[in-house]
Structure formats: structure tokens, C-alpha cells
N, CA, C and O atoms as CSV, one atom per row, in Angstrom:
chain,resi,resn,atom,element,x,y,z
A,1,UNK,N,N,41.881,-23.483,35.976
A,1,UNK,CA,C,42.658,-22.309,35.649
A,1,UNK,C,C,41.708,-21.221,35.194
A,1,UNK,O,O,40.925,-21.414,34.264
A,2,UNK,N,N,41.780,-20.095,35.844
A,2,UNK,CA,C,40.922,-18.989,35.494
A,2,UNK,C,C,41.771,-17.896,34.889
A,2,UNK,O,O,42.381,-17.102,35.606
A,3,UNK,N,N,41.809,-17.856,33.600
A,3,UNK,CA,C,42.597,-16.842,32.908
A,3,UNK,C,C,41.648,-15.944,32.148
A,3,UNK,O,O,41.000,-16.379,31.196
A,4,UNK,N,N,41.561,-14.694,32.562
A,4,UNK,CA,C,40.626,-13.778,31.963
A,4,UNK,C,C,41.353,-12.617,31.310
A,4,UNK,O,O,42.084,-11.889,31.982
A,5,UNK,N,N,41.160,-12.429,29.990
A,5,UNK,CA,C,41.785,-11.287,29.338
A,5,UNK,C,C,41.134,-9.997,29.816
A,5,UNK,O,O,39.923,-9.954,30.033
A,6,UNK,N,N,41.933,-8.947,29.982
A,6,UNK,CA,C,41.410,-7.689,30.483
A,6,UNK,C,C,40.937,-6.754,29.379
A,6,UNK,O,O,40.237,-5.782,29.662
A,7,UNK,N,N,41.299,-7.020,28.135
A,7,UNK,CA,C,40.911,-6.077,27.084
A,7,UNK,C,C,40.219,-6.774,25.924
A,7,UNK,O,O,40.467,-6.456,24.761
A,8,UNK,N,N,39.368,-7.707,26.238
A,8,UNK,CA,C,38.597,-8.352,25.191
A,8,UNK,C,C,39.410,-9.291,24.346
A,8,UNK,O,O,40.326,-9.952,24.836
A,9,UNK,N,N,39.073,-9.350,23.066
A,9,UNK,CA,C,39.692,-10.309,22.161
A,9,UNK,C,C,40.795,-9.717,21.307
A,9,UNK,O,O,41.200,-10.320,20.313
A,10,UNK,N,N,41.273,-8.575,21.670
A,10,UNK,CA,C,42.325,-7.975,20.860
A,10,UNK,C,C,41.732,-7.138,19.742
A,10,UNK,O,O,40.525,-6.901,19.726
A,11,UNK,N,N,42.541,-6.694,18.822
A,11,UNK,CA,C,42.089,-5.800,17.764
A,11,UNK,C,C,41.197,-6.505,16.742
A,11,UNK,O,O,41.235,-7.727,16.603
A,12,UNK,N,N,40.389,-5.703,16.024
A,12,UNK,CA,C,39.453,-6.261,15.050
A,12,UNK,C,C,40.165,-6.844,13.839
A,12,UNK,O,O,39.715,-7.855,13.300
A,13,UNK,N,N,41.252,-6.244,13.397
A,13,UNK,CA,C,42.016,-6.746,12.265
A,13,UNK,C,C,43.194,-7.552,12.800
A,13,UNK,O,O,43.909,-7.118,13.704
A,14,UNK,N,N,43.376,-8.727,12.224
A,14,UNK,CA,C,44.426,-9.609,12.709
A,14,UNK,C,C,45.803,-9.084,12.319
A,14,UNK,O,O,46.129,-9.045,11.133
A,15,UNK,N,N,46.621,-8.679,13.298
A,15,UNK,CA,C,47.992,-8.256,12.993
A,15,UNK,C,C,48.844,-9.436,12.532
A,15,UNK,O,O,48.546,-10.586,12.851
A,16,UNK,N,N,49.902,-9.145,11.782
A,16,UNK,CA,C,50.783,-10.204,11.270
A,16,UNK,C,C,51.500,-10.949,12.382
A,16,UNK,O,O,51.710,-12.158,12.284
A,17,UNK,N,N,51.885,-10.229,13.456
A,17,UNK,CA,C,52.653,-10.852,14.526
A,17,UNK,C,C,51.934,-10.668,15.859
A,17,UNK,O,O,51.609,-9.552,16.266
A,18,UNK,N,N,51.699,-11.783,16.515
A,18,UNK,CA,C,51.153,-11.785,17.867
A,18,UNK,C,C,52.340,-11.941,18.812
A,18,UNK,O,O,53.078,-12.923,18.723
A,19,UNK,N,N,52.527,-10.991,19.706
A,19,UNK,CA,C,53.670,-10.994,20.623
A,19,UNK,C,C,53.174,-11.417,21.997
A,19,UNK,O,O,52.273,-10.794,22.557
A,20,UNK,N,N,53.765,-12.480,22.541
A,20,UNK,CA,C,53.382,-12.988,23.851
A,20,UNK,C,C,54.519,-12.727,24.828
A,20,UNK,O,O,55.662,-13.117,24.589
A,21,UNK,N,N,54.190,-12.059,25.937
A,21,UNK,CA,C,55.163,-11.785,26.989
A,21,UNK,C,C,54.597,-12.327,28.297
A,21,UNK,O,O,53.479,-11.981,28.679
A,22,UNK,N,N,55.360,-13.172,28.984
A,22,UNK,CA,C,54.939,-13.716,30.274
A,22,UNK,C,C,55.589,-12.885,31.373
A,22,UNK,O,O,56.791,-12.620,31.339
A,23,UNK,N,N,54.781,-12.479,32.344
A,23,UNK,CA,C,55.249,-11.656,33.451
A,23,UNK,C,C,55.055,-12.379,34.776
A,23,UNK,O,O,54.043,-13.043,34.997
A,24,UNK,N,N,56.035,-12.239,35.646
A,24,UNK,CA,C,55.877,-12.655,37.040
A,24,UNK,C,C,56.648,-11.672,37.908
A,24,UNK,O,O,57.849,-11.832,38.129
A,25,UNK,N,N,55.957,-10.666,38.392
A,25,UNK,CA,C,56.550,-9.716,39.306
A,25,UNK,C,C,57.598,-8.797,38.712
A,25,UNK,O,O,58.405,-8.227,39.447
A,26,UNK,N,N,57.603,-8.643,37.403
A,26,UNK,CA,C,58.575,-7.755,36.748
A,26,UNK,C,C,57.870,-6.773,35.811
A,26,UNK,O,O,58.175,-6.728,34.620
A,27,UNK,N,N,56.933,-5.989,36.340
A,27,UNK,CA,C,56.166,-5.115,35.442
A,27,UNK,C,C,57.018,-4.085,34.708
A,27,UNK,O,O,56.720,-3.756,33.560
A,28,UNK,N,N,58.078,-3.565,35.347
A,28,UNK,CA,C,58.921,-2.574,34.659
A,28,UNK,C,C,59.620,-3.191,33.454
A,28,UNK,O,O,59.643,-2.602,32.374
A,29,UNK,N,N,60.191,-4.384,33.642
A,29,UNK,CA,C,60.836,-5.072,32.518
A,29,UNK,C,C,59.820,-5.389,31.427
A,29,UNK,O,O,60.092,-5.193,30.242
A,30,UNK,N,N,58.662,-5.875,31.825
A,30,UNK,CA,C,57.620,-6.249,30.856
A,30,UNK,C,C,57.151,-5.031,30.070
A,30,UNK,O,O,56.956,-5.113,28.858
A,31,UNK,N,N,56.970,-3.906,30.747
A,31,UNK,CA,C,56.582,-2.676,30.043
A,31,UNK,C,C,57.656,-2.252,29.052
A,31,UNK,O,O,57.341,-1.857,27.930
A,32,UNK,N,N,58.924,-2.330,29.454
A,32,UNK,CA,C,60.014,-1.986,28.537
A,32,UNK,C,C,60.010,-2.912,27.316
A,32,UNK,O,O,60.152,-2.452,26.183
A,33,UNK,N,N,59.847,-4.208,27.552
A,33,UNK,CA,C,59.813,-5.168,26.442
A,33,UNK,C,C,58.644,-4.862,25.511
A,33,UNK,O,O,58.806,-4.835,24.291
A,34,UNK,N,N,57.475,-4.633,26.088
A,34,UNK,CA,C,56.279,-4.367,25.282
A,34,UNK,C,C,56.422,-3.073,24.486
A,34,UNK,O,O,56.049,-3.021,23.314
A,35,UNK,N,N,56.955,-2.039,25.111
A,35,UNK,CA,C,57.124,-0.776,24.390
A,35,UNK,C,C,58.166,-0.887,23.278
A,35,UNK,O,O,58.111,-0.137,22.304
A,36,UNK,N,N,59.101,-1.802,23.411
A,36,UNK,CA,C,60.108,-1.970,22.364
A,36,UNK,C,C,59.552,-2.684,21.130
A,36,UNK,O,O,60.192,-2.680,20.079
A,37,UNK,N,N,58.379,-3.291,21.244
A,37,UNK,CA,C,57.782,-3.984,20.098
A,37,UNK,C,C,57.531,-3.010,18.950
A,37,UNK,O,O,57.749,-3.362,17.790
A,38,UNK,N,N,57.083,-1.806,19.248
A,38,UNK,CA,C,56.845,-0.807,18.195
A,38,UNK,C,C,58.145,-0.445,17.484
A,38,UNK,O,O,58.134,-0.154,16.288
A,39,UNK,N,N,59.256,-0.459,18.203
A,39,UNK,CA,C,60.568,-0.183,17.601
A,39,UNK,C,C,60.992,-1.352,16.712
A,39,UNK,O,O,61.542,-1.154,15.628
A,40,UNK,N,N,60.731,-2.556,17.180
A,40,UNK,CA,C,61.109,-3.749,16.432
A,40,UNK,C,C,60.220,-4.026,15.240
A,40,UNK,O,O,60.607,-4.745,14.318
A,41,UNK,N,N,59.025,-3.451,15.260
A,41,UNK,CA,C,58.057,-3.707,14.182
A,41,UNK,C,C,57.618,-2.398,13.558
A,41,UNK,O,O,56.462,-1.993,13.686
A,42,UNK,N,N,58.527,-1.751,12.896
A,42,UNK,CA,C,58.219,-0.453,12.292
A,42,UNK,C,C,57.329,-0.572,11.059
A,42,UNK,O,O,56.629,0.377,10.708
A,43,UNK,N,N,57.351,-1.746,10.391
A,43,UNK,CA,C,56.551,-1.944,9.182
A,43,UNK,C,C,55.601,-3.128,9.302
A,43,UNK,O,O,54.948,-3.500,8.327
A,44,UNK,N,N,55.517,-3.724,10.489
A,44,UNK,CA,C,54.732,-4.938,10.680
A,44,UNK,C,C,53.686,-4.700,11.753
A,44,UNK,O,O,53.999,-4.186,12.827
A,45,UNK,N,N,52.446,-5.070,11.469
A,45,UNK,CA,C,51.400,-4.911,12.475
A,45,UNK,C,C,51.558,-5.980,13.558
A,45,UNK,O,O,51.876,-7.134,13.269
A,46,UNK,N,N,51.331,-5.571,14.811
A,46,UNK,CA,C,51.498,-6.475,15.945
A,46,UNK,C,C,50.349,-6.318,16.933
A,46,UNK,O,O,49.643,-5.309,16.945
A,47,UNK,N,N,50.187,-7.332,17.749
A,47,UNK,CA,C,49.325,-7.228,18.929
A,47,UNK,C,C,50.065,-7.911,20.073
A,47,UNK,O,O,50.659,-8.974,19.894
A,48,UNK,N,N,50.023,-7.296,21.238
A,48,UNK,CA,C,50.740,-7.813,22.402
A,48,UNK,C,C,49.777,-8.501,23.354
A,48,UNK,O,O,48.723,-7.967,23.700
A,49,UNK,N,N,50.166,-9.698,23.767
A,49,UNK,CA,C,49.470,-10.470,24.791
A,49,UNK,C,C,50.415,-10.578,25.980
A,49,UNK,O,O,51.514,-11.118,25.850
A,50,UNK,N,N,50.003,-10.076,27.123
A,50,UNK,CA,C,50.805,-10.208,28.334
A,50,UNK,C,C,50.075,-11.168,29.258
A,50,UNK,O,O,48.904,-10.969,29.581
A,51,UNK,N,N,50.777,-12.207,29.678
A,51,UNK,CA,C,50.210,-13.171,30.616
A,51,UNK,C,C,50.898,-12.964,31.952
A,51,UNK,O,O,52.114,-13.113,32.067
A,52,UNK,N,N,50.107,-12.619,32.965
A,52,UNK,CA,C,50.666,-12.488,34.299
A,52,UNK,C,C,50.462,-13.796,35.049
A,52,UNK,O,O,49.340,-14.277,35.204
A,53,UNK,N,N,51.570,-14.355,35.509
A,53,UNK,CA,C,51.563,-15.647,36.202
A,53,UNK,C,C,51.361,-15.484,37.706
A,53,UNK,O,O,52.180,-15.951,38.498
A,54,UNK,N,N,50.277,-14.827,38.102
A,54,UNK,CA,C,49.956,-14.716,39.524
A,54,UNK,C,C,50.941,-13.884,40.320
A,54,UNK,O,O,51.279,-14.238,41.450
A,55,UNK,N,N,51.405,-12.790,39.754
A,55,UNK,CA,C,52.368,-11.940,40.455
A,55,UNK,C,C,51.816,-11.491,41.804
A,55,UNK,O,O,50.639,-11.149,41.917
A,56,UNK,N,N,52.674,-11.492,42.827
A,56,UNK,CA,C,52.220,-11.101,44.163
A,56,UNK,C,C,52.187,-9.580,44.364
A,56,UNK,O,O,51.884,-9.106,45.459
A,57,UNK,N,N,52.498,-8.818,43.313
A,57,UNK,CA,C,52.524,-7.362,43.418
A,57,UNK,C,C,51.386,-6.756,42.596
A,57,UNK,O,O,50.388,-7.423,42.323
A,58,UNK,N,N,51.538,-5.510,42.210
A,58,UNK,CA,C,50.501,-4.817,41.438
A,58,UNK,C,C,50.744,-4.901,39.929
A,58,UNK,O,O,50.341,-4.009,39.183
A,59,UNK,N,N,51.400,-5.967,39.484
A,59,UNK,CA,C,51.750,-6.110,38.065
A,59,UNK,C,C,50.549,-5.986,37.141
A,59,UNK,O,O,50.606,-5.252,36.155
A,60,UNK,N,N,49.468,-6.686,37.439
A,60,UNK,CA,C,48.313,-6.693,36.528
A,60,UNK,C,C,47.774,-5.285,36.333
A,60,UNK,O,O,47.505,-4.874,35.204
A,61,UNK,N,N,47.615,-4.551,37.409
A,61,UNK,CA,C,47.103,-3.179,37.309
A,61,UNK,C,C,48.060,-2.302,36.512
A,61,UNK,O,O,47.632,-1.529,35.655
A,62,UNK,N,N,49.343,-2.420,36.791
A,62,UNK,CA,C,50.335,-1.591,36.089
A,62,UNK,C,C,50.405,-1.936,34.611
A,62,UNK,O,O,50.527,-1.044,33.771
A,63,UNK,N,N,50.328,-3.224,34.283
A,63,UNK,CA,C,50.414,-3.640,32.883
A,63,UNK,C,C,49.144,-3.263,32.121
A,63,UNK,O,O,49.217,-2.846,30.965
A,64,UNK,N,N,48.006,-3.405,32.748
A,64,UNK,CA,C,46.744,-3.026,32.104
A,64,UNK,C,C,46.715,-1.528,31.823
A,64,UNK,O,O,46.284,-1.103,30.752
A,65,UNK,N,N,47.171,-0.732,32.782
A,65,UNK,CA,C,47.214,0.723,32.603
A,65,UNK,C,C,48.293,1.132,31.614
A,65,UNK,O,O,48.068,1.999,30.769
A,66,UNK,N,N,49.464,0.513,31.714
A,66,UNK,CA,C,50.598,0.898,30.875
A,66,UNK,C,C,50.534,0.395,29.453
A,66,UNK,O,O,51.248,0.894,28.583
A,67,UNK,N,N,49.675,-0.603,29.204
A,67,UNK,CA,C,49.554,-1.189,27.865
A,67,UNK,C,C,48.079,-1.266,27.464
A,67,UNK,O,O,47.537,-2.363,27.328
A,68,UNK,N,N,47.429,-0.125,27.275
A,68,UNK,CA,C,45.979,-0.137,27.030
A,68,UNK,C,C,45.545,-0.881,25.763
A,68,UNK,O,O,44.408,-1.347,25.694
A,69,UNK,N,N,46.412,-1.003,24.767
A,69,UNK,CA,C,46.045,-1.698,23.532
A,69,UNK,C,C,46.351,-3.190,23.593
A,69,UNK,O,O,45.949,-3.941,22.705
A,70,UNK,N,N,47.053,-3.622,24.627
A,70,UNK,CA,C,47.422,-5.037,24.754
A,70,UNK,C,C,46.299,-5.831,25.406
A,70,UNK,O,O,45.399,-5.277,26.037
A,71,UNK,N,N,46.379,-7.131,25.234
A,71,UNK,CA,C,45.491,-8.034,25.962
A,71,UNK,C,C,46.289,-8.566,27.138
A,71,UNK,O,O,47.284,-9.268,26.956
A,72,UNK,N,N,45.850,-8.231,28.349
A,72,UNK,CA,C,46.522,-8.677,29.566
A,72,UNK,C,C,45.678,-9.785,30.185
A,72,UNK,O,O,44.489,-9.605,30.445
A,73,UNK,N,N,46.304,-10.923,30.414
A,73,UNK,CA,C,45.613,-12.081,30.974
A,73,UNK,C,C,46.203,-12.377,32.348
A,73,UNK,O,O,47.413,-12.560,32.487
A,74,UNK,N,N,45.349,-12.422,33.351
A,74,UNK,CA,C,45.773,-12.739,34.714
A,74,UNK,C,C,45.409,-14.187,34.999
A,74,UNK,O,O,44.230,-14.517,35.131
A,75,UNK,N,N,46.414,-15.056,35.095
A,75,UNK,CA,C,46.138,-16.477,35.332
A,75,UNK,C,C,45.794,-16.760,36.784
A,75,UNK,O,O,45.158,-17.769,37.087
A,76,UNK,N,N,46.209,-15.876,37.685
A,76,UNK,CA,C,45.917,-16.075,39.091
A,76,UNK,C,C,46.865,-17.034,39.802
A,76,UNK,O,O,46.766,-17.224,41.014
A,77,UNK,N,N,47.771,-17.632,39.059
A,77,UNK,CA,C,48.756,-18.543,39.674
A,77,UNK,C,C,50.003,-18.606,38.786
A,77,UNK,O,O,49.961,-18.249,37.609
A,78,UNK,N,N,51.095,-19.061,39.367
A,78,UNK,CA,C,52.338,-19.161,38.608
A,78,UNK,C,C,52.495,-20.571,38.061
A,78,UNK,O,O,52.914,-21.483,38.774
A,79,UNK,N,N,52.158,-20.738,36.799
A,79,UNK,CA,C,52.312,-22.029,36.145
A,79,UNK,C,C,53.636,-22.157,35.421
A,79,UNK,O,O,53.931,-23.209,34.853
A,80,UNK,N,N,54.447,-21.095,35.432
A,80,UNK,CA,C,55.731,-21.125,34.746
A,80,UNK,C,C,55.650,-20.516,33.352
A,80,UNK,O,O,54.577,-20.182,32.849
A,81,UNK,N,N,56.817,-20.386,32.756
A,81,UNK,CA,C,56.947,-19.725,31.453
A,81,UNK,C,C,56.171,-20.454,30.356
A,81,UNK,O,O,55.435,-19.821,29.599
A,82,UNK,N,N,56.322,-21.753,30.261
A,82,UNK,CA,C,55.662,-22.518,29.189
A,82,UNK,C,C,54.151,-22.449,29.328
A,82,UNK,O,O,53.444,-22.240,28.342
A,83,UNK,N,N,53.653,-22.622,30.539
A,83,UNK,CA,C,52.200,-22.555,30.762
A,83,UNK,C,C,51.677,-21.166,30.415
A,83,UNK,O,O,50.623,-21.033,29.793
A,84,UNK,N,N,52.415,-20.127,30.818
A,84,UNK,CA,C,51.992,-18.762,30.491
A,84,UNK,C,C,51.885,-18.534,28.995
A,84,UNK,O,O,50.919,-17.933,28.525
A,85,UNK,N,N,52.866,-19.007,28.247
A,85,UNK,CA,C,52.798,-18.881,26.784
A,85,UNK,C,C,51.616,-19.655,26.224
A,85,UNK,O,O,50.912,-19.166,25.340
A,86,UNK,N,N,51.396,-20.857,26.731
A,86,UNK,CA,C,50.278,-21.671,26.242
A,86,UNK,C,C,48.934,-21.035,26.544
A,86,UNK,O,O,48.003,-21.172,25.750
A,87,UNK,N,N,48.805,-20.346,27.665
A,87,UNK,CA,C,47.559,-19.640,27.986
A,87,UNK,C,C,47.262,-18.608,26.896
A,87,UNK,O,O,46.140,-18.537,26.395
A,88,UNK,N,N,48.261,-17.817,26.532
A,88,UNK,CA,C,48.058,-16.810,25.490
A,88,UNK,C,C,47.753,-17.461,24.146
A,88,UNK,O,O,46.876,-16.998,23.417
A,89,UNK,N,N,48.466,-18.525,23.816
A,89,UNK,CA,C,48.232,-19.202,22.533
A,89,UNK,C,C,46.826,-19.786,22.461
A,89,UNK,O,O,46.197,-19.759,21.403
A,90,UNK,N,N,46.330,-20.313,23.576
A,90,UNK,CA,C,44.945,-20.822,23.589
A,90,UNK,C,C,43.954,-19.696,23.368
A,90,UNK,O,O,43.018,-19.842,22.582
A,91,UNK,N,N,44.146,-18.566,24.054
A,91,UNK,CA,C,43.254,-17.423,23.856
A,91,UNK,C,C,43.312,-16.947,22.411
A,91,UNK,O,O,42.282,-16.629,21.816
A,92,UNK,N,N,44.504,-16.897,21.852
A,92,UNK,CA,C,44.662,-16.485,20.457
A,92,UNK,C,C,43.908,-17.429,19.531
A,92,UNK,O,O,43.201,-16.984,18.627
A,93,UNK,N,N,44.058,-18.723,19.753
A,93,UNK,CA,C,43.382,-19.717,18.904
A,93,UNK,C,C,41.867,-19.626,19.037
A,93,UNK,O,O,41.147,-19.859,18.066
A,94,UNK,N,N,41.380,-19.295,20.214
A,94,UNK,CA,C,39.935,-19.206,20.433
A,94,UNK,C,C,39.328,-17.924,19.886
A,94,UNK,O,O,38.138,-17.886,19.570
A,95,UNK,N,N,40.135,-16.873,19.771
A,95,UNK,CA,C,39.590,-15.585,19.351
A,95,UNK,C,C,39.892,-15.232,17.902
A,95,UNK,O,O,39.342,-14.262,17.381
A,96,UNK,N,N,40.746,-15.990,17.248
A,96,UNK,CA,C,41.126,-15.685,15.875
A,96,UNK,C,C,41.045,-16.931,15.007
A,96,UNK,O,O,41.478,-18.012,15.406
A,97,UNK,N,N,40.486,-16.765,13.824
A,97,UNK,CA,C,40.458,-17.855,12.859
A,97,UNK,C,C,41.660,-17.687,11.943
A,97,UNK,O,O,41.586,-17.017,10.913
A,98,UNK,N,N,42.769,-18.306,12.335
A,98,UNK,CA,C,44.012,-18.126,11.589
A,98,UNK,C,C,43.965,-18.733,10.195
A,98,UNK,O,O,44.783,-18.384,9.344
A,99,UNK,N,N,43.025,-19.632,9.949
A,99,UNK,CA,C,42.911,-20.263,8.635
A,99,UNK,C,C,41.928,-19.519,7.727
A,99,UNK,O,O,41.644,-19.979,6.621
A,100,UNK,N,N,41.412,-18.385,8.178
A,100,UNK,CA,C,40.370,-17.681,7.430
A,100,UNK,C,C,40.868,-17.056,6.129
A,100,UNK,O,O,40.077,-16.829,5.213
A,101,UNK,N,N,42.146,-16.781,6.038
A,101,UNK,CA,C,42.677,-16.235,4.791
A,101,UNK,C,C,44.079,-16.790,4.547
A,101,UNK,O,O,44.596,-17.579,5.337
A,102,UNK,N,N,44.674,-16.369,3.457
A,102,UNK,CA,C,45.956,-16.935,3.051
A,102,UNK,C,C,47.160,-16.195,3.645
A,102,UNK,O,O,48.305,-16.558,3.378
A,103,UNK,N,N,46.904,-15.174,4.438
A,103,UNK,CA,C,48.005,-14.416,5.030
A,103,UNK,C,C,48.749,-15.282,6.039
A,103,UNK,O,O,48.140,-16.026,6.808
A,104,UNK,N,N,50.070,-15.174,6.025
A,104,UNK,CA,C,50.876,-15.894,7.016
A,104,UNK,C,C,50.969,-15.050,8.274
A,104,UNK,O,O,51.359,-13.884,8.225
A,105,UNK,N,N,50.607,-15.649,9.404
A,105,UNK,CA,C,50.684,-14.982,10.689
A,105,UNK,C,C,51.789,-15.619,11.519
A,105,UNK,O,O,52.130,-16.787,11.334
A,106,UNK,N,N,52.339,-14.839,12.428
A,106,UNK,CA,C,53.438,-15.320,13.244
A,106,UNK,C,C,53.193,-15.002,14.712
A,106,UNK,O,O,52.458,-14.076,15.054
A,107,UNK,N,N,53.831,-15.797,15.572
A,107,UNK,CA,C,53.781,-15.575,17.009
A,107,UNK,C,C,55.215,-15.390,17.488
A,107,UNK,O,O,56.094,-16.187,17.160
A,108,UNK,N,N,55.444,-14.342,18.260
A,108,UNK,CA,C,56.742,-14.083,18.865
A,108,UNK,C,C,56.609,-14.288,20.366
A,108,UNK,O,O,55.851,-13.576,21.024
A,109,UNK,N,N,57.341,-15.256,20.913
A,109,UNK,CA,C,57.400,-15.463,22.351
A,109,UNK,C,C,58.573,-14.634,22.850
A,109,UNK,O,O,59.730,-14.998,22.641
A,110,UNK,N,N,58.277,-13.526,23.507
A,110,UNK,CA,C,59.292,-12.551,23.895
A,110,UNK,C,C,59.480,-12.575,25.408
A,110,UNK,O,O,58.532,-12.360,26.163
A,111,UNK,N,N,60.701,-12.836,25.841
A,111,UNK,CA,C,60.983,-12.786,27.269
A,111,UNK,C,C,60.803,-11.358,27.773
A,111,UNK,O,O,61.033,-10.395,27.042
A,112,UNK,N,N,60.394,-11.237,29.016
A,112,UNK,CA,C,60.102,-9.910,29.571
A,112,UNK,C,C,61.344,-9.049,29.765
A,112,UNK,O,O,61.222,-7.840,29.963
A,113,UNK,N,N,62.522,-9.631,29.713
A,113,UNK,CA,C,63.742,-8.850,29.894
A,113,UNK,C,C,64.436,-8.520,28.574
A,113,UNK,O,O,65.615,-8.167,28.562
A,114,UNK,N,N,63.714,-8.632,27.473
A,114,UNK,CA,C,64.274,-8.343,26.153
A,114,UNK,C,C,63.757,-6.997,25.662
A,114,UNK,O,O,62.568,-6.697,25.765
A,115,UNK,N,N,64.666,-6.195,25.130
A,115,UNK,CA,C,64.290,-4.949,24.468
A,115,UNK,C,C,64.733,-5.085,23.010
A,115,UNK,O,O,65.908,-5.311,22.722
A,116,UNK,N,N,63.777,-4.945,22.106
A,116,UNK,CA,C,64.042,-5.150,20.683
A,116,UNK,C,C,64.763,-3.951,20.053
A,116,UNK,O,O,64.543,-2.801,20.433
A,117,UNK,N,N,65.615,-4.249,19.098
A,117,UNK,CA,C,66.293,-3.222,18.313
A,117,UNK,C,C,65.399,-2.837,17.135
A,117,UNK,O,O,64.501,-3.595,16.768
A,118,UNK,N,N,65.634,-1.672,16.543
A,118,UNK,CA,C,64.822,-1.232,15.407
A,118,UNK,C,C,64.798,-2.269,14.275
A,118,UNK,O,O,65.836,-2.764,13.838
A,119,UNK,N,N,63.592,-2.575,13.823
A,119,UNK,CA,C,63.416,-3.456,12.677
A,119,UNK,C,C,63.573,-4.949,12.940
A,119,UNK,O,O,63.508,-5.739,11.999
A,120,UNK,N,N,63.775,-5.352,14.173
A,120,UNK,CA,C,64.007,-6.771,14.466
A,120,UNK,C,C,62.844,-7.645,13.997
A,120,UNK,O,O,63.051,-8.649,13.315
A,121,UNK,N,N,61.646,-7.267,14.358
A,121,UNK,CA,C,60.471,-8.055,13.959
A,121,UNK,C,C,60.289,-7.990,12.448
A,121,UNK,O,O,59.996,-9.004,11.814
A,122,UNK,N,N,60.460,-6.814,11.870
A,122,UNK,CA,C,60.340,-6.662,10.415
A,122,UNK,C,C,61.281,-7.620,9.680
A,122,UNK,O,O,60.885,-8.263,8.708
A,123,UNK,N,N,62.527,-7.711,10.150
A,123,UNK,CA,C,63.516,-8.589,9.509
A,123,UNK,C,C,63.126,-10.057,9.651
A,123,UNK,O,O,63.283,-10.836,8.710
A,124,UNK,N,N,62.623,-10.433,10.814
A,124,UNK,CA,C,62.202,-11.833,11.022
A,124,UNK,C,C,61.023,-12.188,10.126
A,124,UNK,O,O,60.986,-13.274,9.548
A,125,UNK,N,N,60.062,-11.280,10.007
A,125,UNK,CA,C,58.902,-11.524,9.144
A,125,UNK,C,C,59.335,-11.616,7.686
A,125,UNK,O,O,58.877,-12.498,6.960
A,126,UNK,N,N,60.202,-10.728,7.255
A,126,UNK,CA,C,60.687,-10.774,5.867
A,126,UNK,C,C,61.393,-12.096,5.590
A,126,UNK,O,O,61.192,-12.697,4.534
A,127,UNK,N,N,62.218,-12.550,6.530
A,127,UNK,CA,C,62.920,-13.817,6.348
A,127,UNK,C,C,61.921,-14.982,6.294
A,127,UNK,O,O,62.015,-15.843,5.419
A,128,UNK,N,N,60.978,-15.005,7.223
A,128,UNK,CA,C,60.002,-16.096,7.260
A,128,UNK,C,C,59.123,-16.107,6.006
A,128,UNK,O,O,58.815,-17.175,5.477
A,129,UNK,N,N,58.722,-14.937,5.533
A,129,UNK,CA,C,57.929,-14.858,4.301
A,129,UNK,C,C,58.720,-15.370,3.096
A,129,UNK,O,O,58.158,-16.017,2.211
A,130,UNK,N,N,60.016,-15.083,3.063
A,130,UNK,CA,C,60.860,-15.491,1.940
A,130,UNK,C,C,61.257,-16.965,2.008
A,130,UNK,O,O,61.702,-17.537,1.013
A,131,UNK,N,N,61.096,-17.572,3.169
A,131,UNK,CA,C,61.499,-18.970,3.371
A,131,UNK,C,C,60.354,-19.749,4.027
A,131,UNK,O,O,60.444,-20.089,5.207
A,132,UNK,N,N,59.281,-20.037,3.285
A,132,UNK,CA,C,58.093,-20.660,3.879
A,132,UNK,C,C,58.336,-22.045,4.487
A,132,UNK,O,O,57.510,-22.514,5.270
A,133,UNK,N,N,59.421,-22.696,4.154
A,133,UNK,CA,C,59.705,-24.014,4.751
A,133,UNK,C,C,60.282,-23.890,6.157
A,133,UNK,O,O,60.349,-24.874,6.893
A,134,UNK,N,N,60.694,-22.692,6.525
A,134,UNK,CA,C,61.264,-22.468,7.857
A,134,UNK,C,C,60.121,-22.313,8.858
A,134,UNK,O,O,59.192,-21.536,8.633
A,135,UNK,N,N,60.193,-23.049,9.955
A,135,UNK,CA,C,59.133,-23.010,10.955
A,135,UNK,C,C,59.432,-22.125,12.137
A,135,UNK,O,O,58.509,-21.642,12.793
A,136,UNK,N,N,60.703,-21.896,12.430
A,136,UNK,CA,C,61.083,-21.084,13.578
A,136,UNK,C,C,62.227,-20.177,13.174
A,136,UNK,O,O,63.194,-20.617,12.551
A,137,UNK,N,N,62.112,-18.895,13.536
A,137,UNK,CA,C,63.160,-17.915,13.242
A,137,UNK,C,C,63.720,-17.429,14.562
A,137,UNK,O,O,64.622,-16.592,14.580
């Protein structure tokens, strides 16, 4: 599997929420979902990881251009939704030392056809911070 991120290792400061979006031939939906992250996270820092599952169109070029701050990974093949998410999670684990400090970090697996409402991510982070025994929100 040759999965190469197009924008390096992401931002220098670790955002609280890593957002993973898997794309397969739906760049318009994926762009809408990614752009809605800023609406959903008005008070929470985020970084977007887009995994393209070997789209047969110009998805990678459009996503790289349309999301310059995101990390776009082209797997070169369609391994499915779960594999696409795992590709991003592996890259995240390899590029970030999540145990380096006491801050709680979160991962949001966001379907490409979802558009977030204002404050959605903020509310999820607040709930998870207030309920540390909860593993999934």
C-alpha cells in the first residue's frame, strides 16, 4: 500500500480534534464536509485528514487544491471506508506523539456526505472532557 500525504505531517501544534474524511469519487461532498468543520469547531482546534481511496476522477487534485491546510493522502486503491480511516490513523500515530502531554486529543471519523452544524465539534469535545470514562461520543 502506497499512501503518501500531500501536505507533510500536518500542523506544528497538535490540534485537539483530528478529523478524518474518506473520499471515493465525491470531491464536492468531501469539500463541503471539510469546509463545515470550521463551523462545527468554532472554539476547538482541528486538523483535517482526507484519504482518497483511489478515485478514478480528479479528486486528489481537487481536494489538495481546495483544502490547502489539510493532509490529503492518496492510497492509490479502494480499500473501503474502514481501511481509509485506518490509513489516516496510522499516519497520525506516526507523525504525532499523542502521549507527549496530558492534553486529551480526539479523532472524528466524518463521512464525506455530512455537513456539520455550528458548534457540533465543540459540544462533543466539551462532553468528552467532562466525562473522561466515555470512549465514544
